[in-house]
Tab-separated table of C-alpha atoms in Angstrom:
chain	number	residue	atom	x	y	z
A	1	MET	CA	0.052	0.149	0.254
A	2	ILE	CA	1.388	3.663	-1.140
A	3	THR	CA	0.898	5.477	1.779
A	4	LEU	CA	1.523	9.979	1.829
A	5	LYS	CA	5.173	9.501	2.954
A	6	ASP	CA	5.912	7.204	-0.465
A	7	LYS	CA	4.139	10.308	-2.155
A	8	ILE	CA	6.601	13.079	-0.525
A	9	ASP	CA	9.683	13.935	-2.274
A	10	MET	CA	12.301	13.581	0.907
A	11	THR	CA	14.855	16.016	-0.347
A	12	ARG	CA	12.174	19.131	-0.343
A	13	ILE	CA	11.748	18.344	3.619
A	14	PRO	CA	11.450	21.733	5.467
A	15	GLN	CA	13.626	21.887	8.633
A	16	HIS	CA	11.240	24.596	9.509
A	17	ILE	CA	7.334	25.206	9.158
A	18	ALA	CA	5.267	27.793	11.003
A	19	ILE	CA	1.396	28.165	11.196
A	20	ILE	CA	-1.340	31.114	11.825
A	21	MET	CA	-3.804	29.065	13.598
A	22	ASP	CA	-6.709	31.193	12.577
A	23	GLY	CA	-10.293	30.162	12.358
A	24	ASN	CA	-10.946	29.235	16.258
A	25	GLY	CA	-13.516	31.155	16.205
A	26	ARG	CA	-15.695	31.198	13.070
A	27	TRP	CA	-15.477	27.368	13.455
A	28	ALA	CA	-17.201	27.970	17.086
A	29	LYS	CA	-19.653	30.463	14.906
A	30	GLN	CA	-20.163	28.354	12.501
A	31	ARG	CA	-21.731	25.645	15.546
A	32	ASN	CA	-23.378	28.040	17.591
A	33	LEU	CA	-21.037	27.721	19.926
A	34	ALA	CA	-18.865	29.970	22.619
A	35	ARG	CA	-15.438	31.212	21.059
A	36	THR	CA	-13.562	29.519	23.629
A	37	GLU	CA	-15.055	26.316	22.317
A	38	GLY	CA	-13.329	27.157	19.393
A	39	HIS	CA	-9.956	27.864	20.935
A	40	LYS	CA	-10.665	24.338	23.017
A	41	GLU	CA	-10.642	22.690	19.899
A	42	GLY	CA	-8.245	24.625	18.313
A	43	ALA	CA	-5.829	23.819	21.011
A	44	GLU	CA	-6.276	19.981	20.970
A	45	ARG	CA	-5.783	19.945	17.541
A	46	ALA	CA	-2.059	21.885	18.269
A	47	PHE	CA	-1.418	19.218	20.789
A	48	ASP	CA	-2.630	16.821	18.227
A	49	ILE	CA	-0.377	17.447	15.757
A	50	ALA	CA	2.663	17.541	18.390
A	51	ASN	CA	1.790	14.080	19.860
A	52	ARG	CA	-0.070	11.653	18.029
A	53	ILE	CA	2.190	8.237	16.222
A	54	PHE	CA	2.038	8.561	12.093
A	55	ASN	CA	-0.442	5.705	11.424
A	56	HIS	CA	-1.721	4.844	8.552
A	57	TRP	CA	-3.793	7.961	7.040
A	58	ASN	CA	-4.294	9.458	10.744
A	59	ILE	CA	-1.715	11.753	10.067
A	60	PRO	CA	-0.758	13.922	13.519
A	61	TYR	CA	1.178	16.773	11.543
A	62	ILE	CA	3.860	17.022	14.231
A	63	GLU	CA	4.893	13.725	14.922
A	64	THR	CA	4.739	13.300	11.200
A	65	SER	CA	6.709	16.277	11.332
A	66	VAL	CA	9.441	14.188	13.502
A	67	LYS	CA	9.926	10.833	11.075
A	68	LEU	CA	9.948	13.091	7.892
A	69	GLY	CA	12.802	15.293	9.518
A	70	VAL	CA	11.463	18.563	9.881
A	71	LYS	CA	13.295	19.603	13.280
A	72	TYR	CA	10.960	23.156	14.335
A	73	LEU	CA	7.708	24.210	14.030
A	74	THR	CA	5.825	27.293	15.040
A	75	LEU	CA	2.730	27.536	16.572
A	76	TYR	CA	0.690	31.131	16.469
A	77	THR	CA	-0.558	30.899	19.423
A	78	PHE	CA	-1.406	34.377	21.268
A	79	SER	CA	-0.332	37.923	20.031
A	80	THR	CA	0.284	40.815	22.013
A	81	GLU	CA	-2.757	42.304	20.375
A	82	ASN	CA	-4.626	38.952	22.024
A	83	TRP	CA	-4.602	41.032	24.898
A	84	ASN	CA	-7.299	43.229	23.886
A	85	ARG	CA	-10.305	40.679	23.333
A	86	PRO	CA	-12.199	40.251	26.477
A	87	LYS	CA	-11.031	39.730	29.379
A	88	GLU	CA	-13.485	36.177	29.782
A	89	GLU	CA	-11.786	35.201	26.292
A	90	VAL	CA	-8.156	35.707	27.086
A	91	ASP	CA	-8.167	33.961	30.579
A	92	GLY	CA	-10.030	30.480	29.055
A	93	LEU	CA	-7.242	31.071	26.724
A	94	MET	CA	-5.118	30.988	29.731
A	95	GLU	CA	-6.329	28.325	31.040
A	96	LEU	CA	-6.379	25.970	28.295
A	97	LEU	CA	-2.317	27.194	27.737
A	98	VAL	CA	-2.536	26.103	31.562
A	99	ASP	CA	-4.008	22.810	31.311
A	100	ASN	CA	-3.000	21.702	28.159
A	101	ILE	CA	0.804	22.217	28.989
A	102	ILE	CA	0.274	20.158	32.102
A	103	LYS	CA	-1.369	17.308	30.089
A	104	GLU	CA	1.099	17.057	26.820
A	105	THR	CA	4.756	17.581	29.075
A	106	PRO	CA	4.850	13.988	29.624
A	107	THR	CA	4.227	12.844	26.157
A	108	PHE	CA	6.417	16.142	24.813
A	109	HIS	CA	9.372	13.943	26.603
A	110	LYS	CA	8.172	10.716	25.914
A	111	ASN	CA	8.460	11.506	22.375
A	112	ASN	CA	11.912	13.335	22.200
A	113	ILE	CA	10.311	17.332	21.367
A	114	ARG	CA	11.708	19.829	22.700
A	115	PHE	CA	9.484	22.585	23.884
A	116	MET	CA	10.779	26.244	23.920
A	117	THR	CA	8.156	29.839	23.594
A	118	ILE	CA	9.522	33.293	21.712
A	119	GLY	CA	7.083	36.488	22.743
A	120	ASP	CA	6.405	38.696	25.622
A	121	ASN	CA	6.572	35.934	29.044
A	122	SER	CA	6.410	39.041	31.605
A	123	LEU	CA	3.049	39.325	30.373
A	124	LEU	CA	1.590	35.589	31.130
A	125	PRO	CA	0.130	35.335	34.297
A	126	GLU	CA	2.468	33.541	37.276
A	127	LYS	CA	0.445	30.311	36.803
A	128	ALA	CA	0.929	29.965	33.153
A	129	LEU	CA	4.543	30.943	33.233
A	130	ILE	CA	4.988	28.068	35.648
A	131	LYS	CA	3.689	25.245	34.145
A	132	LEU	CA	5.613	26.780	30.374
A	133	GLU	CA	8.920	27.358	32.455
A	134	ASN	CA	8.686	23.823	33.997
A	135	CYS	CA	7.995	21.801	30.308
A	136	ILE	CA	10.392	24.303	28.730
A	137	ALA	CA	13.048	22.898	31.391
A	138	GLU	CA	11.870	19.196	31.400
A	139	THR	CA	11.957	18.661	27.921
A	140	ALA	CA	15.596	20.787	27.456
A	141	SER	CA	18.028	17.985	26.296
A	142	ASN	CA	15.251	16.083	23.730
A	143	THR	CA	16.854	15.691	19.963
A	144	GLY	CA	13.517	14.981	17.996
A	145	MET	CA	12.451	17.840	17.088
A	146	THR	CA	11.415	21.763	18.702
A	147	LEU	CA	8.214	23.125	19.095
A	148	ILE	CA	7.764	26.122	19.832
A	149	LEU	CA	4.488	28.313	21.054
A	150	ALA	CA	4.716	31.887	19.636
A	151	LEU	CA	2.727	33.271	22.997
A	152	SER	CA	2.340	36.523	23.623
A	153	TYR	CA	4.387	37.663	20.427
A	154	SER	CA	4.150	39.889	17.465
A	155	SER	CA	7.061	41.119	15.132
A	156	ARG	CA	7.361	44.966	16.322
A	157	TRP	CA	7.436	44.100	19.490
A	158	GLU	CA	10.436	41.509	18.994
A	159	ILE	CA	12.316	43.896	16.171
A	160	THR	CA	11.743	46.642	18.591
A	161	GLU	CA	13.758	44.615	21.480
A	162	ALA	CA	16.391	43.455	19.663
A	163	ALA	CA	16.855	46.919	18.464
A	164	ARG	CA	16.604	48.665	22.320
A	165	ARG	CA	19.210	45.410	22.688
A	166	ILE	CA	22.051	46.738	20.057
A	167	ALA	CA	21.776	50.269	21.162
A	168	THR	CA	22.501	49.050	24.929
A	169	LYS	CA	25.298	46.425	23.330
A	170	VAL	CA	26.915	50.024	21.133
A	171	GLN	CA	25.731	52.732	24.231
A	172	SER	CA	28.231	50.063	26.479
A	173	GLY	CA	31.310	49.144	24.109
A	174	GLU	CA	30.249	46.149	23.871
A	175	LEU	CA	29.643	46.279	20.213
A	176	MET	CA	31.157	48.954	17.918
A	177	LEU	CA	27.584	51.283	15.403
A	178	ASP	CA	30.095	49.539	11.686
A	179	ASP	CA	28.961	45.964	13.342
A	180	ILE	CA	25.919	45.973	12.762
A	181	ASP	CA	24.385	43.694	10.190
A	182	ASP	CA	21.834	42.273	9.611
A	183	LYS	CA	23.617	38.506	11.496
A	184	ILE	CA	23.896	40.962	14.465
A	185	VAL	CA	19.844	41.864	14.349
A	186	ALA	CA	19.084	38.457	13.701
A	187	ASP	CA	20.900	37.374	16.519
A	188	ASN	CA	19.332	39.016	18.996
A	189	LEU	CA	15.735	38.690	17.878
A	190	THR	CA	14.193	35.785	20.184
A	191	THR	CA	14.428	33.552	17.410
A	192	ALA	CA	18.675	33.642	17.782
A	193	ASN	CA	19.582	30.142	16.588
A	194	ILE	CA	16.426	28.993	15.346
A	195	PRO	CA	17.307	29.035	11.820
A	196	ASP	CA	13.680	30.876	9.194
A	197	PRO	CA	11.461	28.854	8.176
A	198	GLU	CA	10.896	27.512	4.757
A	199	LEU	CA	7.254	26.984	5.103
A	200	LEU	CA	4.828	29.423	6.739
A	201	ILE	CA	1.129	27.599	6.774
A	202	ARG	CA	-1.920	30.196	7.320
A	203	THR	CA	-5.263	28.719	7.881
A	204	SER	CA	-9.264	30.423	7.812
A	205	GLY	CA	-8.524	31.747	4.193
A	206	GLU	CA	-7.171	35.348	5.136
A	207	LEU	CA	-4.084	36.439	3.202
A	208	ARG	CA	-1.668	37.944	6.034
A	209	LEU	CA	0.986	37.578	7.779
A	210	SER	CA	-0.360	39.256	11.346
A	211	ASN	CA	2.461	40.347	12.806
A	212	TYR	CA	4.353	37.107	12.957
A	213	LEU	CA	7.867	36.670	12.314
A	214	LEU	CA	8.028	39.257	9.605
A	215	TRP	CA	12.101	39.210	9.901
A	216	GLN	CA	12.066	35.386	9.768
A	217	LEU	CA	9.335	35.549	6.607
A	218	ALA	CA	11.436	37.313	4.355
A	219	TYR	CA	12.217	34.265	2.086
A	220	THR	CA	9.790	31.700	3.705
A	221	GLU	CA	6.970	30.068	1.198
A	222	LEU	CA	3.526	30.894	2.082
A	223	TYR	CA	0.633	28.892	1.345
A	224	PHE	CA	-2.852	29.957	2.833
A	225	THR	CA	-5.851	27.519	2.888
A	226	ASP	CA	-9.450	28.181	3.392
A	227	THR	CA	-10.050	25.624	6.053
A	228	LEU	CA	-10.353	26.921	9.881
A	229	TRP	CA	-7.540	25.395	12.289
A	230	PRO	CA	-10.109	22.960	14.329
A	231	ASP	CA	-10.551	21.788	10.951
A	232	PHE	CA	-7.206	21.247	9.578
A	233	ARG	CA	-5.258	17.928	9.123
């Protein structure tokens, strides 16, 4: 039997895939559900993608990615702009995050997946931050693949912070003005030492980057699908 993996050109597998997981709210609205139910389904989709085993045609994408040689998967989980959403919705998202991190940490470790976050963690509730830090520490030595959540993240925030760090180094004499080049900028981003994505996927039909990895996506292939994130396979 020919499987999906048999049809894939293994010489063209990207090292790093980034995903904008969009459409949870619309998915819920189509079903007359609360937006929080859409986020719950979307979170389950994200962690399914992280952990399940490649089994015939039941293909969760992160575990498949491990087998195909993908080394990094970055999921746009919560933007800095999302803090402007209604408090009830934000609280629900944070609760989902904590619950899923607690549940999935042993599975990440079992599957040799390293867990990381990028973004302004100082804005996160203490409970969520502790669970994130525990998961990061517990999986730090894993080598199969790195799963990165872009959490409380925006590119404008990231680039602004990089500019501040570089300016501080110049002011202190650690760095000369003439030394600043694109590598220096990249080394001061939250994704320092992580290769730029070769493929970006955005679900839900929106044709924009929404302040996501703007520096890193300069040469990335972009794929947009009308499928809402909870329905994405």
